[in-house]
């Protein structure tokens, strides 16, 4: 199977990512609802939240449409696609692009629980059975 060319996704800050998580989970979603949900878990000012939403629109991460007097937002970036890009970037930056180096680092520091080790083992076995590399 051929890999499709990697699409360059917008850079999203930590704060913008919090907005995106809400949009990914509940799109289509209004400004009011995004603000309400973020105010429940942050101490951000509503104007700050509106600024973050506007930045995400300008970056091409969100689209919007006006429905009567309400702006409704939808993601233009898929959550999985964004997480995959961030994971690749993290691996490249800290582990030279080598997943095995990252896993070894975690194993050497004893940072994985028994459940995480079992899940990793299961994933590796599935991938091996599929003939993946």
Backbone as a ProteinNet text record, in pm:
[ID]
protein_1_A
[PRIMARY]
XXXXXXXXXXXXXXXXXXXXXXXXXXXXXXXXXXXXXXXXXXXXXXXXXXXXXXXXXXXXXXXXXXXXXXXXXXXXXXXXXXXXXXXXXXXXXXXXXXXXXXXXXXXXXXXXXXXXXXXXXXXXXXXXXXXXX
[TERTIARY]
84.8	0	88.9	63.4	140.3	96.6	195.1	162.7	132.8	26.6	-6.2	89.9	113.7	204.6	153.5	247.2	210.3	163.1	41.2	-16.8	31.3	77.9	125.3	4.8	-6.2	-117.1	-74	-170.3	-134.5	-71.1	17.7	74.4	-33.1	-59.5	-164	-100.4	-121.9	-67.2	-143	-89	-155.4	-297.1	-310.7	-442.6	-537.7	-489	-572.5	-612.9	-522.9	-552.2	-670.5	-681	-794.2	-925.7	-924.3	-1043.3	-1073.1	-968.5	-987.3	-1046	-1003.5	-1056.6	-1207.5	-1255.3	-1399.9	-1470.1	-1412.8	-1473.6	-1472.2	-1360.6	-1354.3	-1461.6	-1482.5	-1578	-1723.3	-1753	-1893	-1935.1	-1853.1	-1889.1	-2014.9	-2097.2	-2086.8	-2121.1	-2049	-2064.7	-2052.4	-2132.6	-2137.2	-2028.6	-2001.4	-1907.4	-1950.2	-2078.1	-2130.6	-2103.3	-2126.5	-2106.3	-1957.9	-1871.8	-1727	-1684.4	-1729.2	-1693.7	-1742.2	-1866.1	-1924.1	-1842.1	-1804.4	-1728.7	-1587.7	-1524.9	-1390.4	-1391.8	-1494.5	-1504.5	-1522.9	-1578.2	-1599.1	-1467.7	-1365.7	-1241	-1116.6	-1133.1	-1019.7	-1060.5	-962.8	-993.9	-978.9	-995.1	-979.8	-1096.1	-1066.1	-1165.8	-1238.1	-1370.1	-1441.8	-1379.9	-1324.4	-1258.7	-1135.7	-1064.1	-947.5	-991.5	-1100.1	-1152.9	-1192.9	-1259.3	-1297.7	-1174.1	-1068.7	-943.6	-882.2	-883.7	-830.6	-909.2	-1040.6	-1125.1	-1090.7	-1079.2	-1046.1	-910.5	-812.2	-679.9	-689	-768.1	-783.4	-849.7	-944.4	-1006.5	-901.4	-823.1	-720.2	-611.4	-583.9	-482.1	-534.5	-665.4	-723.8	-753.8	-762.1	-793.8	-944.1	-1016.3	-1161.3	-1228.4	-1348.5	-1434.7	-1557.2	-1628.2	-1749.6	-1854.5	-1976.7	-2087.9	-2178.4	-2243.7	-2335.3	-2474.6	-2533.3	-2669.4	-2753.3	-2834.1	-2907.1	-2807.1	-2807.5	-2714.3	-2599.6	-2584	-2486.2	-2380.8	-2253.8	-2145.7	-2127.7	-2122.6	-2108.7	-1979.3	-1900.2	-1766.3	-1757.5	-1671.6	-1639.3	-1488.3	-1428.7	-1284.3	-1252	-1143.3	-1090.7	-972.6	-930.6	-820.1	-876.1	-847.3	-894.4	-807.3	-870.2	-797	-686.3	-717.3	-618.8	-500.8	-531.2	-427.8	-335.4	-393.9	-316	-228.8	-288.3	-211	-96.5	-121.9	-15.5	99.4	65.7	170.1	250.6	181.8	249.9	337.6	289.8	369.1	496	482.5	599.7	698.5	646.6	732	806.7	736.7	796.3	906.4	876.2	975.8	1098.8	1077.3	1188.8	1274.5	1207.6	1278.3	1358.3	1297.9	1361.1	1427	1386.9	1438.1	1488.5	1520.8	1574	1480.7	1350.2	1250.7	1234.6	1298.5	1296.6	1205.5	1095.7	1002.3	1069.2	1152.3	1218.6	1306	1369	1450.1	1362.5	1243.4	1153.3	1107.3	1066.8	1019.1	1132	1253.6	1368	1390.3	1377.6	1394.6	1292.6	1167.7	1063.2	1089.1	1131.2	1157.9	1274.4	1379.7	1496.7	1463	1368	1329.7	1215.3	1170.8	1062.2	934.5	903.7	789	661.6	665	546.5	486	355.3	284.4	268.5	228.7	203.5	96.7	-8.3	-115.7	-62.7	24.7	81.9	172.3	250.1	336.5	253.4	145.8	58.4	-5.9	-49.2	-110.5	-8.6	113.7	219.9	248.7	260.4	286.4	176.1	52	-62.3	-58.1	-29.3	-20.4	91	205.7	319	285.9	219	180.9	82.8	-16.8	-113.1	-43.1	50.2	121.2	206.9	268.6	351.3	266.4	148.7	57.6	8.3	-8.8	-53.7	60	180.9	295.4	349.2	309.4	355.9	499.6	560.3	701.5	718.7
-117.7	0	123.4	216.7	340.4	437.7	508.1	612.2	739.9	807.8	933.4	1040.3	1143	1249.2	1315.5	1351.8	1413.1	1555.4	1581.8	1715.2	1798	1918.7	2005.7	2065.4	2033.2	2081.7	2207.5	2290.4	2413.9	2385.9	2474	2468.1	2515.6	2436.5	2468.6	2474.9	2586.3	2602.3	2512.5	2501	2420.4	2472.3	2603.2	2662.2	2636.3	2653.2	2627.8	2480.6	2394.4	2251.4	2220.8	2291.9	2273.8	2308.2	2412.2	2448.8	2338.2	2293.5	2190.4	2062.4	2023.1	1900.7	1909.7	2025.4	2045.1	2040.5	2105.2	2106	1965.1	1893.9	1756.8	1669.4	1688.2	1603.5	1637.9	1766.5	1809.2	1884.8	1887.4	1963.6	1907.3	1993.6	2139.4	2198.9	2305.4	2363.4	2515.5	2582.7	2729	2790.4	2917.6	2993.3	2986.9	3005.5	3005.2	2872.8	2763.4	2631	2603.7	2641.3	2625.4	2703.1	2828.1	2914.4	2854.3	2809.1	2750.2	2630.2	2544.6	2424	2457.8	2556.4	2593.8	2667.7	2748.7	2819.2	2721.7	2604.3	2503.3	2436	2441.7	2370.4	2459.7	2587.6	2681	2808.3	2895.3	3026.6	3135.2	3096.1	3188.2	3286.5	3403.9	3506.4	3468.3	3491.9	3461.8	3528.4	3648.8	3716.3	3638	3579.1	3496.1	3376.4	3315.1	3198.6	3239.1	3353	3401.2	3428.2	3480.5	3504.9	3373.7	3272.4	3141.5	3082	3094.5	3043.7	3116.4	3248.5	3327.8	3287.4	3262.6	3218.7	3085.5	2994.2	2862.3	2872.9	2965	2989.4	3044.9	3144.1	3205.5	3107	3009.5	2907.9	2797.3	2796.3	2692	2563.4	2570.5	2452.6	2438.2	2551.2	2552.1	2626	2583.6	2660.6	2701	2798	2840.2	2882.4	2880.9	2937.2	3008.2	3108.5	3183.3	3125.2	3081.6	3028.9	3125.9	3204.7	3318.7	3410.1	3418.6	3509.4	3434.9	3307.6	3223	3173.5	3177.7	3118.4	2974.2	2884	2740.6	2693.3	2617.7	2576.6	2427	2395.7	2257	2248.5	2134	2120.1	2099.2	2158.2	2133.2	2036.7	2008.1	1917.8	1801.3	1679.6	1563.1	1542.6	1504.6	1484.3	1381.2	1270.9	1163.4	1211.3	1284	1336.2	1432.1	1517.5	1612.7	1540.2	1445.1	1369.5	1293.3	1235.7	1163.9	1257.6	1377.7	1475	1513.1	1539	1578.3	1464.4	1340.6	1225.6	1213.2	1228.6	1223	1332.3	1451.8	1564.9	1539.1	1485.8	1452.5	1348.5	1241.7	1136.4	1192.6	1274.7	1333.7	1421.1	1502.8	1599.6	1534.3	1437.6	1382.3	1246.4	1172.6	1037	1008.5	1111.8	1092.4	1017.4	1022.6	956.7	808.2	759.5	616.1	583.7	519.2	478.5	383.7	294.3	198.6	270.6	381.3	459	515.8	562.9	618.1	509.1	394.8	285.4	238.5	225.5	185	284.1	411.2	514.3	497.1	472.3	451.1	324.1	218.6	92.1	105.5	174.6	193	272.5	363.7	445.8	384.8	266.1	197.4	281.5	347.5	438.4	373.4	246.2	180.4	86.1	94.6	5.3	-132.3	-229.2	-364.8	-359.3	-276.8	-265.1	-206.7	-105.4	-45.3	-144.7	-219.8	-321	-427.8	-472.3	-572.3	-517.7	-392.1	-330.4	-319.4	-279.6	-269.8	-406.5	-507	-643.3	-689.1	-662.1	-700	-630.3	-500.6	-424.8	-477.5	-507.3	-559.2	-695.2	-780	-911.4	-898.6	-810.5	-788	-739.8	-645.6	-589.7	-697.2	-782.4	-890	-990	-1022.1	-1116.2	-1061.3	-927.1	-862.9	-856.4	-881.6	-872.2	-731	-645.2	-506	-496.4	-385.5	-368.3	-264.2
0	0	0	-90.1	-98.9	8.6	63.2	159.9	82.6	123.2	57.3	104.9	23	64.8	192.3	277.2	404.8	380.2	424.6	412.7	530.1	504.5	611.9	683	810.3	891.5	964.5	1003.2	1074.2	1209.9	1251	1385.8	1482.9	1583.3	1680.1	1818.8	1888.8	2024	2121.3	2242.4	2345.8	2374.1	2383.8	2411.4	2294.6	2172.1	2054.2	2048	2091.7	2093.3	2185.9	2296.7	2387.6	2317.4	2237.2	2157.8	2056.9	1987.8	1884.7	1943.9	2063.1	2124.3	2141.1	2177.6	2194.7	2059.2	1960.2	1826.3	1768.1	1780	1729.2	1794.1	1919.7	1991.6	1959	1931.6	1926.6	1801.2	1699.2	1578.5	1513.9	1455.8	1453.2	1589.8	1625.5	1758.5	1751.2	1830.3	1828.1	1916.9	1891.9	1975.3	2121.2	2146.3	2282.9	2352.4	2282.4	2342.3	2366.2	2272.1	2292.2	2416.1	2423.9	2537.3	2668.6	2670.5	2791.8	2839.2	2747.4	2784.2	2833.5	2769.8	2813.8	2947	2970.4	3098.9	3214.9	3185.5	3289.6	3331.4	3245.4	3276.2	3276.6	3244.4	3245	3318	3337.3	3395.3	3288.9	3162.4	3051.2	3044.1	2992.8	2965.6	2835.6	2825.3	2700.8	2577.3	2593.4	2479.7	2433.7	2527.6	2494.6	2411	2450.8	2378.7	2236.7	2223.3	2090	2004.7	2065.4	1992.6	1945.6	2031.5	1994.1	1877.5	1881.7	1773.1	1642.9	1651.1	1532	1474.4	1560.9	1514.5	1441.6	1496.2	1434.1	1297	1282.6	1152.2	1056	1102.1	1017.2	976.1	1061.7	1032.1	940.8	918.4	834.5	909.6	1042.4	1122.1	1144.1	1139.6	1158.1	1043.3	1012.4	922	1003	952	1022	922.1	969.8	893.9	992.3	943.7	1028.5	1009.4	1119.7	1118.7	1200.1	1132	1188.2	1258.5	1390.6	1459.6	1527	1495.7	1563.9	1465.8	1508.8	1430.6	1474.5	1375.2	1402.5	1336.4	1413.1	1369.3	1343.9	1246.3	1211.2	1189.5	1222.2	1200.2	1052.2	1008.3	873.9	881.6	1002.4	1029.9	1110.9	1067.4	1142.4	1265.6	1374.9	1499.8	1483.1	1421.7	1403.6	1319.6	1213.7	1125.7	1202.6	1284.3	1362.6	1465.2	1536.9	1637.1	1572.3	1454.3	1383.9	1348	1300.8	1266.3	1390.5	1500.7	1623.8	1675.7	1663.2	1706.5	1623.5	1491	1402.8	1438.1	1461.6	1496.2	1626.8	1726	1854.9	1837	1761.6	1738.3	1667.9	1566.1	1491.9	1582.2	1661.2	1744.8	1857.1	1925.1	2044	2025	1922.3	1907	1766	1690.6	1556.1	1464.2	1494.4	1410.2	1438.5	1543.5	1572.5	1691.1	1662.8	1767.6	1866.5	1815.3	1903.8	2006.9	1968.2	2063.4	2174.2	2138.3	2237.8	2334.5	2280.6	2365.3	2457.2	2403.8	2486.5	2599.7	2569.7	2670.9	2783.5	2746.1	2846.9	2927.1	2858	2926.8	3024.3	2981.6	3067.4	3192.6	3180.8	3295.1	3374.8	3331.2	3400.6	3403.6	3291.8	3284.8	3232.9	3199.9	3145.7	3249.2	3265.2	3357.1	3293	3370.6	3319.2	3209.8	3229.7	3130.3	2999.1	3010.4	2889.7	2816.8	2893	2831.8	2761.1	2825.2	2763.4	2636	2639	2521	2407.5	2440.7	2339.5	2277.9	2363.6	2317.1	2221.4	2259	2176.1	2040.2	2042.2	1916.6	1827.1	1886.6	1809	1748.8	1826.2	1774.5	1658.3	1672	1563.9	1437.6	1453.5	1339.7	1272.6	1354	1300.3	1223.3	1276.6	1210.3	1077.3	1070.4	945.7	844	890	799.6	789.2	884	881.5	925.4	886	919.4	1013.4
[MASK]
+++++++++++++++++++++++++++++++++++++++++++++++++++++++++++++++++++++++++++++++++++++++++++++++++++++++++++++++++++++++++++++++++++++

